[in-house]
Amino acid sequence: MGKRGGGLLVAGTTSDAGKSVVTAGICRWLVRKGVKVAPFKAQNMSLNSYVTREGAEIGRAQAMQAAAARVEPSALMNPVLLKPGGDRSSQVVLMGKPVGELSARGYHQGRQEQLFGTVTECLEELRRTHDAVICEGAGSPAEINLRRTDIVNMGIARAARLPVVIVGDIDRGGVFASFFGTTALLSPEDQELVAGYLVNKFRGDVSLLEPGLEMLRGLTGRATVGVLPFAHGLGIDEEDGLRVSLRGAVRESVVAPPLGRDVLRVAVCAVPLMSNFTDVDALAAEPGVIVRFVDRPEELADADLAVVPGTRGTVRALAWLRERGLADALARRAAEGRPVLGVCGGFQALGERIEDEVESKAGTVEGLGLLPVRVRFAVEKTLARPVGEALGERVEGYEIHHGVAEVLGGEPFLDGCRVGSVWGTHWHGSLESDGFRRAFLREVARAAGRDFVPAPDTSFAALREEQLDRLGDLIEEHADTDALLRLIEKGAPVGVPFIPPGAP
């Protein structure tokens, strides 16, 4: 493919059309062909993030796409990450490090354009060092109110002369209108790069769809380069949204019965601004473990393990837990010796006191008092990839937090502590360590009085690899791979027609 690698932008008619999954699938298909490939997303809005080996924070979707491409994740792959802190503001993470909070208006009225040079430099660096770079867009490229400041869809496509394939979710309906309308709302210069369409989540007989695809080609002059069937359990670590996580892959892919007589029920408190909800995917990977998200105290009643997950708003989450009655339910669980696990922001909430002049600026706030921990929010964010030991097993994790914990008692547990059946740690991803996860579940089962035995051979990493291979299979078996290769190597075809009216 030459000294400067080829490229492709995977755009979508809507958010959640399947851009992340398609990008990962193309990466896995290419790497299996011997192509050195990297993923890229110029700007990501997500609370689901990951820490690279260099200590940079990027979106988890890009980390998973890097795994699909069998390359080490890097800040180059997601130079701009926006982490919402409320309805109108986000923390801006640039090249893996936080650089401040901005309102949506402030970002789109200046700051975004200033970042465009960084974004294009990152993409060019990846293209210099890889045969191909598969870029993911955000939302829709036809958000005409934001086109002037766009750096993630047609803005980056125009700057790098990338061919664009638009993904549409046919399961939602209206996919033909979405393809046509998306194209027709782009400027002539943008339309020149739109090379084709890809139908996602199709159920049924493809032959019934083909007349529509032919009509779409006649109307737009562009071919459909694939019809991907609806497949359960393909939601890799996507950007946001509890509904996305509830469809999560490992949650649906494991159908084996429990080894013991009992199942284990895990209830995850659906706190506001939940971050890294994928932490519990490793629990759901175990046969006989049932994971659900809850927002009422009665839903904690039959749970064997209650999890308070990470959040971008610890103080707000505390208020929510109290308003919903979940705080009292967690306190009752602790008093009864029934297991509770707090991760990151959830760990902070389980402590005695929080001093926050950074995230919420609420000052001193009383925690739930279930762990002897006091937390002070620092301006500098902790980004780390710690390795340690717990329950006699090696554990790897990653840390993303402003809160600095002072542990005043209890038994040490992954930089946090344990008191009775209440556990707390800042480490995300610890449950992906198979030996530790099994040991932890044995402790939970013992405390809950359940005859539950963890499977001795569940490998979370192997499940993820199987999942990524399934994505690669989808592309290989149901996409026009010759057409995709031509686009990646040669760019958008010349002479595609303009579809009026174009951008206003």
Short mmCIF file of C-alpha atoms in Angstrom, two decimals:
data_model
loop_
_atom_site.label_atom_id
_atom_site.label_comp_id
_atom_site.label_asym_id
_atom_site.label_seq_id
_atom_site.Cartn_x
_atom_site.Cartn_y
_atom_site.Cartn_z
CA MET A 1 0.00 0.00 0.00
CA GLY A 2 2.96 2.35 -0.26
CA LYS A 3 4.77 4.47 2.28
CA ARG A 4 1.62 6.33 3.31
CA GLY A 5 -1.01 3.86 4.40
CA GLY A 6 -4.48 3.72 2.94
CA GLY A 7 -7.54 4.72 4.88
CA LEU A 8 -11.30 4.57 5.23
CA LEU A 9 -13.83 6.51 7.31
CA VAL A 10 -16.76 4.54 8.71
CA ALA A 11 -19.58 7.06 9.21
CA GLY A 12 -23.15 6.38 10.31
CA THR A 13 -26.65 7.60 9.61
CA THR A 14 -27.17 7.90 13.38
CA SER A 15 -25.44 7.29 16.68
CA ASP A 16 -25.43 3.57 17.56
CA ALA A 17 -25.74 2.54 13.89
CA GLY A 18 -22.84 0.16 14.49
CA LYS A 19 -19.79 2.25 13.53
CA SER A 20 -17.65 0.94 16.39
CA VAL A 21 -18.47 -2.68 15.65
CA VAL A 22 -17.95 -2.30 11.88
CA THR A 23 -14.63 -0.52 12.41
CA ALA A 24 -13.45 -3.29 14.73
CA GLY A 25 -14.64 -5.94 12.29
CA ILE A 26 -12.76 -4.35 9.39
CA CYS A 27 -9.62 -4.11 11.55
CA ARG A 28 -9.81 -7.80 12.47
CA TRP A 29 -10.51 -8.86 8.85
CA LEU A 30 -7.53 -6.84 7.61
CA VAL A 31 -5.05 -8.02 10.22
CA ARG A 32 -5.98 -11.63 9.46
CA LYS A 33 -5.01 -10.85 5.85
CA GLY A 34 -1.58 -9.72 7.02
CA VAL A 35 -2.33 -5.99 6.76
CA LYS A 36 -0.78 -3.77 9.45
CA VAL A 37 -3.85 -1.76 10.47
CA ALA A 38 -4.77 0.75 13.18
CA PRO A 39 -8.09 2.26 14.31
CA PHE A 40 -8.67 6.00 14.69
CA LYS A 41 -11.39 8.25 16.05
CA ALA A 42 -10.56 11.94 16.01
CA GLN A 43 -13.03 12.93 18.70
CA ASN A 44 -14.95 10.68 21.03
CA MET A 45 -17.63 11.57 23.58
CA SER A 46 -17.67 8.80 26.16
CA LEU A 47 -17.49 8.00 29.85
CA ASN A 48 -16.23 4.53 28.97
CA SER A 49 -12.48 5.01 28.77
CA TYR A 50 -9.21 3.12 29.05
CA VAL A 51 -5.59 3.83 30.02
CA THR A 52 -2.80 2.95 27.59
CA ARG A 53 0.58 1.64 28.72
CA GLU A 54 1.95 5.18 28.36
CA GLY A 55 -0.68 6.47 30.82
CA ALA A 56 -2.95 8.13 28.25
CA GLU A 57 -6.74 8.06 28.53
CA ILE A 58 -8.66 7.09 25.38
CA GLY A 59 -12.11 5.74 24.58
CA ARG A 60 -12.56 2.04 25.35
CA ALA A 61 -14.04 1.49 21.89
CA GLN A 62 -10.72 2.52 20.34
CA ALA A 63 -8.84 0.27 22.78
CA MET A 64 -11.04 -2.64 21.72
CA GLN A 65 -10.57 -1.76 18.04
CA ALA A 66 -6.81 -1.79 18.67
CA ALA A 67 -7.21 -5.28 20.13
CA ALA A 68 -9.10 -6.22 16.97
CA ALA A 69 -6.16 -4.90 14.94
CA ARG A 70 -3.69 -6.68 17.27
CA VAL A 71 -1.82 -3.45 18.01
CA GLU A 72 -1.10 -1.65 21.26
CA PRO A 73 -3.64 1.13 22.01
CA SER A 74 -2.24 4.65 21.78
CA ALA A 75 -3.38 8.23 22.29
CA LEU A 76 -2.82 8.71 18.54
CA MET A 77 -5.91 6.56 17.99
CA ASN A 78 -8.23 8.91 19.93
CA PRO A 79 -6.59 12.32 20.29
CA VAL A 80 -9.71 14.10 21.62
CA LEU A 81 -11.92 12.51 24.28
CA LEU A 82 -14.87 14.40 25.75
CA LYS A 83 -16.14 13.15 29.13
CA PRO A 84 -19.56 14.62 29.98
CA GLY A 85 -19.86 15.97 33.50
CA GLY A 86 -23.42 17.22 33.15
CA ASP A 87 -25.94 18.19 30.54
CA ARG A 88 -23.92 21.11 29.19
CA SER A 89 -20.23 20.58 29.92
CA SER A 90 -17.50 18.02 29.36
CA GLN A 91 -13.94 17.42 30.44
CA VAL A 92 -11.68 17.71 27.40
CA VAL A 93 -8.95 15.05 27.28
CA LEU A 94 -6.29 15.89 24.68
CA MET A 95 -3.70 13.29 23.72
CA GLY A 96 -4.68 11.29 26.77
CA LYS A 97 -4.45 14.10 29.36
CA PRO A 98 -7.23 16.35 30.72
CA VAL A 99 -6.89 19.99 29.67
CA GLY A 100 -10.02 21.51 31.21
CA GLU A 101 -13.81 21.68 31.25
CA LEU A 102 -15.78 23.29 28.43
CA SER A 103 -19.43 23.88 27.67
CA ALA A 104 -20.75 22.46 24.41
CA ARG A 105 -21.11 26.02 23.10
CA GLY A 106 -17.54 26.93 24.06
CA TYR A 107 -16.20 23.78 22.45
CA HIS A 108 -18.03 24.20 19.15
CA GLN A 109 -17.34 27.94 19.00
CA GLY A 110 -13.59 27.79 18.92
CA ARG A 111 -11.81 25.07 20.86
CA GLN A 112 -12.77 22.31 18.46
CA GLU A 113 -11.24 24.08 15.47
CA GLN A 114 -8.03 24.66 17.43
CA LEU A 115 -7.68 20.89 17.89
CA PHE A 116 -7.98 20.11 14.19
CA GLY A 117 -4.22 20.33 13.60
CA THR A 118 -3.54 17.82 16.38
CA VAL A 119 -6.15 15.46 14.99
CA THR A 120 -4.77 15.51 11.44
CA GLU A 121 -1.18 15.08 12.67
CA CYS A 122 -2.20 11.97 14.66
CA LEU A 123 -3.95 10.46 11.66
CA GLU A 124 -0.96 11.15 9.42
CA GLU A 125 1.42 9.58 11.95
CA LEU A 126 -0.71 6.42 12.01
CA ARG A 127 -0.81 6.33 8.20
CA ARG A 128 2.99 6.64 8.07
CA THR A 129 3.42 3.64 10.35
CA HIS A 130 0.59 1.36 9.18
CA ASP A 131 -0.61 -0.09 5.90
CA ALA A 132 -4.16 1.06 6.62
CA VAL A 133 -6.05 3.20 9.14
CA ILE A 134 -9.76 2.57 9.68
CA CYS A 135 -11.37 5.72 11.05
CA GLU A 136 -14.64 5.89 12.94
CA GLY A 137 -16.93 8.88 12.66
CA ALA A 138 -19.27 10.18 15.36
CA GLY A 139 -23.03 10.56 15.25
CA SER A 140 -23.97 11.50 11.69
CA PRO A 141 -21.90 13.35 9.07
CA ALA A 142 -25.07 15.27 8.11
CA GLU A 143 -25.35 17.24 11.37
CA ILE A 144 -25.44 20.43 9.34
CA ASN A 145 -25.56 22.67 12.41
CA LEU A 146 -22.08 21.43 13.39
CA ARG A 147 -20.44 20.94 9.98
CA ARG A 148 -18.36 24.14 10.13
CA THR A 149 -16.48 22.92 13.18
CA ASP A 150 -16.55 19.18 12.41
CA ILE A 151 -13.24 17.39 12.99
CA VAL A 152 -14.48 13.79 13.25
CA ASN A 153 -16.66 13.11 10.19
CA MET A 154 -16.41 14.90 6.85
CA GLY A 155 -13.91 17.40 8.29
CA ILE A 156 -11.27 14.72 8.76
CA ALA A 157 -12.35 12.90 5.58
CA ARG A 158 -11.83 16.06 3.52
CA ALA A 159 -8.50 16.89 5.18
CA ALA A 160 -7.10 13.39 4.63
CA ARG A 161 -8.98 12.58 1.39
CA LEU A 162 -10.54 9.49 2.96
CA PRO A 163 -13.27 7.52 1.22
CA VAL A 164 -16.39 7.27 3.36
CA VAL A 165 -18.70 4.30 3.89
CA ILE A 166 -21.98 5.15 5.65
CA VAL A 167 -23.41 2.51 8.01
CA GLY A 168 -27.17 2.33 8.59
CA ASP A 169 -29.09 0.32 11.20
CA ILE A 170 -31.90 -1.35 9.26
CA ASP A 171 -33.33 -2.82 12.47
CA ARG A 172 -34.54 0.70 13.34
CA GLY A 173 -36.27 1.08 10.00
CA GLY A 174 -36.00 3.83 7.41
CA VAL A 175 -32.51 2.88 6.32
CA PHE A 176 -32.98 3.79 2.63
CA ALA A 177 -34.25 7.26 3.50
CA SER A 178 -31.40 7.62 5.99
CA PHE A 179 -28.75 6.74 3.39
CA PHE A 180 -30.24 9.03 0.75
CA GLY A 181 -30.95 11.90 3.14
CA THR A 182 -27.54 11.74 4.77
CA THR A 183 -25.86 11.98 1.37
CA ALA A 184 -28.18 14.70 0.05
CA LEU A 185 -27.48 16.94 3.06
CA LEU A 186 -23.74 17.00 2.40
CA SER A 187 -21.97 19.64 0.32
CA PRO A 188 -20.77 18.69 -3.18
CA GLU A 189 -17.18 18.50 -1.88
CA ASP A 190 -18.22 16.18 0.95
CA GLN A 191 -20.37 14.04 -1.33
CA GLU A 192 -17.37 13.36 -3.57
CA LEU A 193 -15.91 11.23 -0.76
CA VAL A 194 -19.06 9.21 0.02
CA ALA A 195 -18.20 5.95 -1.70
CA GLY A 196 -20.91 3.55 -0.56
CA TYR A 197 -23.26 2.25 2.09
CA LEU A 198 -23.25 -0.66 4.52
CA VAL A 199 -26.48 -2.10 5.94
CA ASN A 200 -26.18 -3.30 9.54
CA LYS A 201 -28.41 -5.55 11.70
CA PHE A 202 -30.46 -7.08 8.89
CA ARG A 203 -32.92 -9.87 9.73
CA GLY A 204 -34.34 -12.12 7.07
CA ASP A 205 -33.82 -12.93 3.41
CA VAL A 206 -31.28 -10.63 1.72
CA SER A 207 -32.90 -11.24 -1.67
CA LEU A 208 -35.92 -9.26 -0.48
CA LEU A 209 -33.62 -6.31 0.21
CA GLU A 210 -31.78 -6.36 -3.10
CA PRO A 211 -34.39 -4.43 -5.18
CA GLY A 212 -34.13 -1.56 -2.70
CA LEU A 213 -30.35 -1.62 -2.85
CA GLU A 214 -30.46 -1.45 -6.64
CA MET A 215 -32.87 1.50 -6.49
CA LEU A 216 -30.60 3.21 -3.96
CA ARG A 217 -27.68 2.73 -6.35
CA GLY A 218 -29.74 4.23 -9.18
CA LEU A 219 -30.71 7.22 -7.04
CA THR A 220 -27.25 7.93 -5.62
CA GLY A 221 -24.75 6.32 -7.99
CA ARG A 222 -23.23 4.49 -5.02
CA ALA A 223 -23.17 0.78 -4.24
CA THR A 224 -23.95 -0.96 -0.98
CA VAL A 225 -20.75 -2.71 0.09
CA GLY A 226 -22.31 -5.11 2.56
CA VAL A 227 -25.40 -6.32 4.38
CA LEU A 228 -24.43 -7.50 7.85
CA PRO A 229 -26.94 -9.81 9.56
CA PHE A 230 -28.33 -9.08 12.99
CA ALA A 231 -26.13 -10.96 15.45
CA HIS A 232 -26.59 -11.09 19.21
CA GLY A 233 -23.73 -10.31 21.51
CA LEU A 234 -21.53 -8.18 19.29
CA GLY A 235 -21.53 -4.97 21.34
CA ILE A 236 -17.83 -4.40 22.00
CA ASP A 237 -16.86 -1.78 24.58
CA GLU A 238 -18.94 0.95 23.04
CA GLU A 239 -19.04 4.58 23.94
CA ASP A 240 -21.93 5.18 26.25
CA GLY A 241 -25.46 4.33 27.16
CA LEU A 242 -26.70 1.76 29.64
CA ARG A 243 -28.88 0.19 26.96
CA VAL A 244 -25.72 -0.56 24.98
CA SER A 245 -24.10 -2.28 27.96
CA LEU A 246 -27.24 -4.32 28.65
CA ARG A 247 -26.82 -5.84 25.19
CA GLY A 248 -23.14 -6.53 25.91
CA ALA A 249 -21.49 -9.41 24.14
CA VAL A 250 -20.23 -11.62 26.93
CA ARG A 251 -23.51 -11.14 28.75
CA GLU A 252 -25.36 -12.93 25.97
CA SER A 253 -22.75 -15.31 24.65
CA VAL A 254 -22.37 -17.52 27.73
CA VAL A 255 -25.18 -20.05 27.95
CA ALA A 256 -23.54 -22.76 30.05
CA PRO A 257 -25.33 -23.64 33.30
CA PRO A 258 -23.70 -22.99 36.70
CA LEU A 259 -21.36 -25.63 38.03
CA GLY A 260 -22.96 -25.56 41.47
CA ARG A 261 -26.65 -25.75 42.31
CA ASP A 262 -27.10 -21.97 42.54
CA VAL A 263 -26.63 -18.97 40.30
CA LEU A 264 -25.10 -15.73 41.58
CA ARG A 265 -27.15 -12.56 41.11
CA VAL A 266 -25.22 -9.29 40.69
CA ALA A 267 -27.06 -5.96 40.96
CA VAL A 268 -25.20 -2.91 39.60
CA CYS A 269 -26.48 0.46 40.84
CA ALA A 270 -27.18 2.53 37.72
CA VAL A 271 -25.67 5.75 39.10
CA PRO A 272 -25.75 8.99 37.08
CA LEU A 273 -22.78 9.63 34.76
CA MET A 274 -21.79 5.99 35.10
CA SER A 275 -18.30 5.37 33.73
CA ASN A 276 -16.62 2.14 32.69
CA PHE A 277 -19.75 0.08 33.20
CA THR A 278 -17.87 -2.58 31.23
CA ASP A 279 -16.14 -3.55 34.50
CA VAL A 280 -19.00 -5.95 35.18
CA ASP A 281 -18.77 -7.67 31.78
CA ALA A 282 -16.14 -9.98 33.24
CA LEU A 283 -18.61 -11.11 35.90
CA ALA A 284 -21.27 -11.74 33.27
CA ALA A 285 -18.76 -13.88 31.36
CA GLU A 286 -18.99 -16.51 34.07
CA PRO A 287 -21.54 -19.32 33.64
CA GLY A 288 -24.23 -18.94 36.28
CA VAL A 289 -23.61 -15.24 37.02
CA ILE A 290 -26.57 -12.99 36.23
CA VAL A 291 -25.83 -9.26 35.95
CA ARG A 292 -28.49 -6.57 35.91
CA PHE A 293 -28.57 -2.79 36.41
CA VAL A 294 -30.91 -1.50 39.12
CA ASP A 295 -32.27 1.81 40.40
CA ARG A 296 -34.59 0.71 43.24
CA PRO A 297 -33.71 -0.64 46.71
CA GLU A 298 -36.02 -3.65 46.39
CA GLU A 299 -33.95 -4.77 43.41
CA LEU A 300 -30.97 -5.16 45.75
CA ALA A 301 -32.94 -7.49 48.03
CA ASP A 302 -32.24 -10.76 46.23
CA ALA A 303 -28.80 -9.82 44.92
CA ASP A 304 -25.83 -11.81 46.10
CA LEU A 305 -23.47 -8.98 45.17
CA ALA A 306 -24.25 -5.27 44.93
CA VAL A 307 -21.86 -3.19 42.81
CA VAL A 308 -21.52 0.60 42.99
CA PRO A 309 -19.67 1.35 39.74
CA GLY A 310 -17.50 4.22 38.58
CA THR A 311 -19.00 7.61 37.85
CA ARG A 312 -17.89 10.97 36.53
CA GLY A 313 -19.91 12.60 39.34
CA THR A 314 -19.27 10.95 42.71
CA VAL A 315 -21.11 13.59 44.74
CA ARG A 316 -24.06 13.52 42.36
CA ALA A 317 -24.10 9.72 42.55
CA LEU A 318 -24.14 9.88 46.35
CA ALA A 319 -27.18 12.16 46.29
CA TRP A 320 -28.89 9.83 43.81
CA LEU A 321 -28.21 6.76 45.97
CA ARG A 322 -29.75 8.55 48.95
CA GLU A 323 -32.76 9.88 47.04
CA ARG A 324 -33.55 6.43 45.65
CA GLY A 325 -33.22 4.66 48.98
CA LEU A 326 -30.29 2.66 47.66
CA ALA A 327 -27.90 4.13 50.25
CA ASP A 328 -29.98 2.65 53.09
CA ALA A 329 -30.24 -0.67 51.23
CA LEU A 330 -26.45 -0.80 50.85
CA ALA A 331 -25.99 0.00 54.55
CA ARG A 332 -28.38 -2.83 55.46
CA ARG A 333 -26.43 -5.21 53.25
CA ALA A 334 -23.17 -4.25 54.94
CA ALA A 335 -24.70 -4.71 58.41
CA GLU A 336 -25.97 -8.16 57.40
CA GLY A 337 -22.61 -9.22 56.00
CA ARG A 338 -23.87 -9.36 52.41
CA PRO A 339 -21.32 -8.49 49.72
CA VAL A 340 -20.91 -4.96 48.31
CA LEU A 341 -18.21 -3.89 45.82
CA GLY A 342 -17.37 -0.26 45.06
CA VAL A 343 -15.22 0.56 42.02
CA CYS A 344 -13.55 3.96 41.55
CA GLY A 345 -16.31 6.55 42.12
CA GLY A 346 -18.34 3.80 43.79
CA PHE A 347 -15.42 3.11 46.13
CA GLN A 348 -15.25 6.81 46.97
CA ALA A 349 -18.98 6.89 47.71
CA LEU A 350 -18.64 3.99 50.17
CA GLY A 351 -16.12 5.99 52.24
CA GLU A 352 -16.59 8.30 55.20
CA ARG A 353 -16.06 11.71 53.65
CA ILE A 354 -15.34 13.42 50.35
CA GLU A 355 -13.68 16.80 49.90
CA ASP A 356 -14.44 17.96 46.38
CA GLU A 357 -13.45 21.37 45.07
CA VAL A 358 -12.68 19.95 41.62
CA GLU A 359 -15.41 17.75 40.12
CA SER A 360 -18.64 18.99 41.75
CA LYS A 361 -17.09 21.86 43.76
CA ALA A 362 -19.46 20.83 46.56
CA GLY A 363 -16.86 21.06 49.33
CA THR A 364 -17.08 18.48 52.11
CA VAL A 365 -19.72 15.77 51.64
CA GLU A 366 -20.45 12.82 53.88
CA GLY A 367 -20.03 9.42 52.24
CA LEU A 368 -22.00 6.27 53.01
CA GLY A 369 -19.56 5.38 55.80
CA LEU A 370 -19.22 1.70 54.89
CA LEU A 371 -15.43 1.86 54.46
CA PRO A 372 -12.79 3.71 56.56
CA VAL A 373 -11.72 5.93 53.67
CA ARG A 374 -11.50 9.69 53.17
CA VAL A 375 -11.26 11.12 49.68
CA ARG A 376 -9.87 14.45 48.52
CA PHE A 377 -10.29 15.45 44.89
CA ALA A 378 -7.06 16.62 43.26
CA VAL A 379 -6.77 18.80 40.15
CA GLU A 380 -4.37 16.30 38.59
CA LYS A 381 -6.01 13.12 37.32
CA THR A 382 -4.50 9.76 38.23
CA LEU A 383 -3.98 7.66 35.10
CA ALA A 384 -2.20 4.38 35.75
CA ARG A 385 -1.95 0.69 34.85
CA PRO A 386 -1.31 -0.98 38.23
CA VAL A 387 -0.42 -4.62 38.83
CA GLY A 388 -0.81 -6.28 42.21
CA GLU A 389 -2.12 -9.23 44.14
CA ALA A 390 -5.36 -9.97 45.97
CA LEU A 391 -6.86 -13.17 47.37
CA GLY A 392 -3.61 -14.89 46.46
CA GLU A 393 -3.99 -14.08 42.76
CA ARG A 394 -2.20 -11.69 40.39
CA VAL A 395 -4.37 -8.74 39.32
CA GLU A 396 -4.02 -6.15 36.57
CA GLY A 397 -6.17 -3.03 36.30
CA TYR A 398 -6.24 0.59 35.27
CA GLU A 399 -6.98 3.80 37.16
CA ILE A 400 -8.79 6.95 36.00
CA HIS A 401 -9.75 9.29 38.84
CA HIS A 402 -9.29 12.70 40.45
CA GLY A 403 -10.09 11.43 43.94
CA VAL A 404 -7.14 10.61 46.22
CA ALA A 405 -8.10 8.05 48.86
CA GLU A 406 -6.71 7.99 52.40
CA VAL A 407 -7.36 4.48 53.69
CA LEU A 408 -7.66 4.55 57.49
CA GLY A 409 -8.33 0.88 58.25
CA GLY A 410 -9.67 -2.43 57.06
CA GLU A 411 -7.77 -5.07 55.13
CA PRO A 412 -5.78 -3.90 52.09
CA PHE A 413 -7.50 -4.61 48.77
CA LEU A 414 -6.08 -3.40 45.43
CA ASP A 415 -5.01 0.02 46.83
CA GLY A 416 -8.37 0.28 48.58
CA CYS A 417 -9.66 -1.79 51.44
CA ARG A 418 -12.07 -4.44 52.62
CA VAL A 419 -14.18 -4.44 55.77
CA GLY A 420 -16.15 -7.66 56.23
CA SER A 421 -18.18 -8.14 53.08
CA VAL A 422 -17.65 -4.60 51.75
CA TRP A 423 -14.85 -4.14 49.20
CA GLY A 424 -13.58 -0.99 47.55
CA THR A 425 -10.89 -0.16 44.96
CA HIS A 426 -9.99 2.49 42.41
CA TRP A 427 -8.92 -0.23 39.96
CA HIS A 428 -11.05 -0.69 36.86
CA GLY A 429 -10.72 -3.95 34.96
CA SER A 430 -9.50 -6.04 37.89
CA LEU A 431 -12.21 -8.64 37.34
CA GLU A 432 -10.78 -9.39 33.88
CA SER A 433 -7.94 -11.23 35.69
CA ASP A 434 -9.37 -14.75 35.62
CA GLY A 435 -7.81 -16.23 38.76
CA PHE A 436 -8.71 -13.21 40.87
CA ARG A 437 -12.27 -13.10 39.51
CA ARG A 438 -12.83 -16.75 40.44
CA ALA A 439 -11.39 -16.22 43.93
CA PHE A 440 -13.57 -13.13 44.41
CA LEU A 441 -16.71 -14.97 43.29
CA ARG A 442 -15.94 -17.81 45.72
CA GLU A 443 -15.80 -15.21 48.52
CA VAL A 444 -19.08 -13.68 47.36
CA ALA A 445 -20.78 -17.09 47.17
CA ARG A 446 -19.55 -17.99 50.66
CA ALA A 447 -20.81 -14.72 52.15
CA ALA A 448 -24.11 -15.00 50.27
CA GLY A 449 -24.63 -18.61 51.30
CA ARG A 450 -24.86 -19.81 47.69
CA ASP A 451 -23.77 -23.16 46.32
CA PHE A 452 -22.01 -21.49 43.40
CA VAL A 453 -18.77 -22.76 41.89
CA PRO A 454 -16.87 -20.59 39.36
CA ALA A 455 -16.01 -22.38 36.14
CA PRO A 456 -12.32 -23.38 36.25
CA ASP A 457 -11.60 -22.52 32.61
CA THR A 458 -13.39 -19.28 31.77
CA SER A 459 -10.90 -16.99 30.03
CA PHE A 460 -12.15 -13.45 29.63
CA ALA A 461 -9.36 -12.63 27.17
CA ALA A 462 -10.26 -15.67 25.07
CA LEU A 463 -13.94 -14.68 25.06
CA ARG A 464 -12.98 -11.22 23.83
CA GLU A 465 -10.81 -12.72 21.10
CA GLU A 466 -13.69 -14.96 19.99
CA GLN A 467 -15.92 -11.90 19.94
CA LEU A 468 -13.48 -9.95 17.77
CA ASP A 469 -13.08 -12.90 15.43
CA ARG A 470 -16.86 -12.99 15.03
CA LEU A 471 -16.75 -9.35 13.98
CA GLY A 472 -14.04 -10.14 11.45
CA ASP A 473 -16.14 -13.06 10.18
CA LEU A 474 -19.12 -10.75 9.66
CA ILE A 475 -17.08 -8.49 7.41
CA GLU A 476 -15.38 -11.35 5.57
CA GLU A 477 -18.63 -13.25 4.93
CA HIS A 478 -21.17 -10.47 4.39
CA ALA A 479 -19.31 -7.43 3.02
CA ASP A 480 -17.89 -6.80 -0.44
CA THR A 481 -14.30 -7.12 0.75
CA ASP A 482 -12.86 -6.48 -2.72
CA ALA A 483 -14.70 -3.15 -2.83
CA LEU A 484 -13.52 -2.27 0.68
CA LEU A 485 -9.91 -3.04 -0.24
CA ARG A 486 -10.14 -0.86 -3.35
CA LEU A 487 -11.45 2.04 -1.28
CA ILE A 488 -8.74 1.63 1.36
CA GLU A 489 -5.96 1.42 -1.21
CA LYS A 490 -7.13 3.82 -3.91
CA GLY A 491 -9.55 6.23 -2.23
CA ALA A 492 -13.04 7.29 -3.26
CA PRO A 493 -14.06 6.62 -6.86
CA VAL A 494 -13.97 9.60 -9.20
CA GLY A 495 -17.17 10.97 -10.70
CA VAL A 496 -19.83 9.90 -8.22
CA PRO A 497 -22.94 12.02 -8.81
CA PHE A 498 -24.04 14.96 -6.69
CA ILE A 499 -27.37 14.42 -4.91
CA PRO A 500 -29.29 17.68 -4.44
CA PRO A 501 -29.95 19.80 -2.51
CA GLY A 502 -26.58 19.52 -0.73
CA ALA A 503 -25.73 21.35 2.45
CA PRO A 504 -27.60 24.65 2.92
#
